[in-house]
Short mmCIF file of C-alpha atoms in Angstrom, two decimals:
data_model
loop_
_atom_site.label_atom_id
_atom_site.label_comp_id
_atom_site.label_asym_id
_atom_site.label_seq_id
_atom_site.Cartn_x
_atom_site.Cartn_y
_atom_site.Cartn_z
CA MET O 1 193.37 218.71 -155.68
CA CYS O 2 191.62 222.09 -154.50
CA ALA O 3 191.76 225.22 -155.99
CA LYS O 4 194.70 226.62 -154.15
CA ASN O 5 196.73 223.79 -154.88
CA SER O 6 196.19 224.18 -158.99
CA PHE O 7 196.26 227.01 -159.13
CA LEU O 8 199.86 227.52 -157.27
CA THR O 9 201.03 224.22 -159.74
CA SER O 10 200.28 226.00 -161.92
CA LEU O 11 202.47 228.47 -161.37
CA GLY O 12 206.05 226.68 -160.56
CA VAL O 13 204.79 225.43 -156.26
CA GLU O 14 205.86 221.98 -156.42
CA ILE O 15 203.13 220.79 -153.80
CA TYR O 16 204.19 217.48 -151.43
CA ALA O 17 202.14 215.00 -149.69
CA SER O 18 203.49 216.32 -146.44
CA GLY O 19 201.18 219.41 -147.65
CA HIS O 20 205.12 220.90 -147.92
CA ARG O 21 205.98 223.34 -150.66
CA ARG O 22 208.85 224.19 -152.67
CA TRP O 23 208.58 227.83 -154.01
CA PRO O 24 210.98 228.89 -156.59
CA ASP O 25 213.22 232.60 -156.53
CA GLU O 26 210.97 233.43 -160.16
CA VAL O 27 207.83 232.87 -157.40
CA LYS O 28 208.49 234.41 -154.19
CA ALA O 29 210.27 237.01 -156.02
CA ARG O 30 206.16 237.63 -157.91
CA VAL O 31 204.75 236.85 -154.43
CA VAL O 32 207.20 239.84 -153.15
CA ALA O 33 206.06 242.56 -155.88
CA ASP O 34 202.48 242.18 -155.43
CA THR O 35 203.00 243.39 -151.77
CA LEU O 36 204.50 246.36 -153.02
CA GLN O 37 201.76 247.09 -155.56
CA PRO O 38 199.61 249.99 -154.99
CA GLY O 39 196.53 249.55 -151.27
CA ALA O 40 198.02 245.79 -150.99
CA THR O 41 198.55 244.57 -147.61
CA VAL O 42 201.13 241.62 -147.00
CA ASN O 43 198.08 240.16 -145.24
CA ALA O 44 195.68 240.14 -148.78
CA VAL O 45 198.44 238.74 -151.11
CA ALA O 46 199.88 236.17 -147.84
CA ASP O 47 196.57 234.77 -148.84
CA HIS O 48 195.83 235.04 -151.65
CA TYR O 49 198.73 232.12 -152.54
CA GLY O 50 197.77 231.12 -148.90
CA VAL O 51 201.19 231.18 -147.12
CA GLN O 52 201.45 232.59 -143.51
CA PRO O 53 202.16 236.38 -143.95
CA ASN O 54 205.76 236.02 -142.04
CA GLN O 55 206.48 234.17 -144.02
CA VAL O 56 205.47 236.95 -146.61
CA SER O 57 207.61 239.16 -144.79
CA ALA O 58 210.34 236.82 -144.12
CA TRP O 59 210.25 237.27 -147.77
CA ARG O 60 210.46 240.93 -148.53
CA ARG O 61 213.66 241.12 -146.15
CA LEU O 62 215.52 238.89 -148.47
CA ALA O 63 214.66 241.20 -151.49
CA LYS O 64 214.90 243.98 -149.58
CA GLN O 65 218.98 242.56 -149.21
CA GLY O 66 219.52 241.98 -152.77
CA LYS O 67 220.05 238.47 -152.30
CA LEU O 68 215.37 238.12 -154.25
CA VAL O 69 215.73 239.70 -158.12
CA LEU O 70 212.23 241.49 -158.25
CA PRO O 71 210.06 241.02 -161.83
CA ALA O 72 210.44 244.61 -164.11
CA ILE O 73 207.03 246.39 -163.69
CA LEU O 74 206.27 247.53 -167.03
CA ALA O 75 204.75 250.81 -166.20
CA GLU O 76 201.70 252.01 -168.75
CA GLU O 77 202.03 255.64 -168.31
CA PRO O 78 205.20 257.26 -168.40
CA VAL O 79 207.42 256.83 -164.68
CA PHE O 80 209.64 260.02 -163.55
CA ALA O 81 212.03 260.31 -161.62
CA SER O 82 212.98 262.78 -159.76
CA LEU O 83 214.21 266.16 -160.76
CA VAL O 84 215.57 268.64 -158.39
CA VAL O 85 216.80 272.43 -159.16
CA CYS O 86 218.27 274.97 -156.62
CA ASP O 87 220.46 277.96 -156.92
CA THR O 88 223.72 277.24 -156.58
CA PRO O 89 226.06 279.02 -153.72
CA PRO O 90 227.35 282.84 -154.73
CA ALA O 91 230.87 281.43 -153.56
CA VAL O 92 230.72 277.83 -155.53
CA HIS O 93 234.34 277.46 -156.97
CA SER O 94 235.53 275.66 -159.35
CA TYR O 95 238.17 272.71 -159.08
CA ASP O 96 240.96 274.66 -159.35
CA GLY O 97 239.92 277.78 -157.27
CA ARG O 98 238.30 279.81 -160.13
CA ALA O 99 235.08 281.13 -159.94
CA ALA O 100 232.57 278.47 -161.81
CA ASP O 101 230.49 279.49 -163.89
CA GLU O 102 226.52 279.48 -163.69
CA GLY O 103 225.74 276.10 -165.21
CA ILE O 104 223.33 273.10 -164.87
CA ARG O 105 224.97 269.87 -163.64
CA ILE O 106 223.46 265.92 -163.98
CA ILE O 107 224.33 264.23 -161.54
CA ILE O 108 223.34 260.76 -161.70
CA GLY O 109 225.26 258.31 -159.34
CA GLU O 110 229.34 258.50 -160.48
CA VAL O 111 228.01 259.89 -163.89
CA ARG O 112 228.29 264.45 -163.28
CA LEU O 113 227.32 266.68 -166.53
CA GLU O 114 227.99 269.99 -166.63
CA LEU O 115 226.28 271.89 -169.23
CA ALA O 116 226.47 275.42 -170.33
CA ALA O 117 223.20 277.74 -168.70
CA ASP O 118 221.58 278.89 -171.55
CA THR O 119 221.13 274.92 -172.82
CA PRO O 120 218.13 274.43 -175.01
CA ALA O 121 215.15 272.44 -172.56
CA VAL O 122 215.33 269.61 -175.39
CA ARG O 123 218.49 269.16 -174.86
CA LEU O 124 217.73 268.19 -171.26
CA ALA O 125 214.70 266.10 -171.62
CA GLU O 126 217.22 263.67 -174.45
CA ILE O 127 219.96 263.86 -172.32
CA VAL O 128 218.20 262.78 -169.42
CA ARG O 129 216.37 259.97 -171.53
CA ALA O 130 219.03 259.16 -172.11
CA LEU O 131 221.24 258.58 -169.23
CA GLY O 132 218.34 256.97 -168.13
CA ALA O 133 217.84 254.46 -170.14
CA ALA O 134 221.25 253.72 -170.33
CA PRO O 135 222.32 250.53 -169.75
CA CYS O 136 224.34 249.58 -166.35
#
């Protein structure tokens, strides 16, 4: 057995006598995840796994459509989400038509938090961290 087949078999790819391969979804997801690494190209990843680049592109489309679940990426350093801070226009009104008090709004999907403008930065960081850790 050649080294490439040995490598693929160790990943769980079934290789038939005809040369046909059956790729488990977990392995497809790993291949797609490898294409998302900084500096990676579809061609280089395809060559590494011994598969045609168009097949890797097809797996990427499946992942984009949510039909192929990619493995979680464990970051070695903290990952930060972007935070946009903007001035509130002066004509903003509350839901009941009164002028809105100045404050801090945190909106994540369906969750909307409104905090006092003098909320300490440490408390804001705790809230944002807790929202990021909350299960969906």
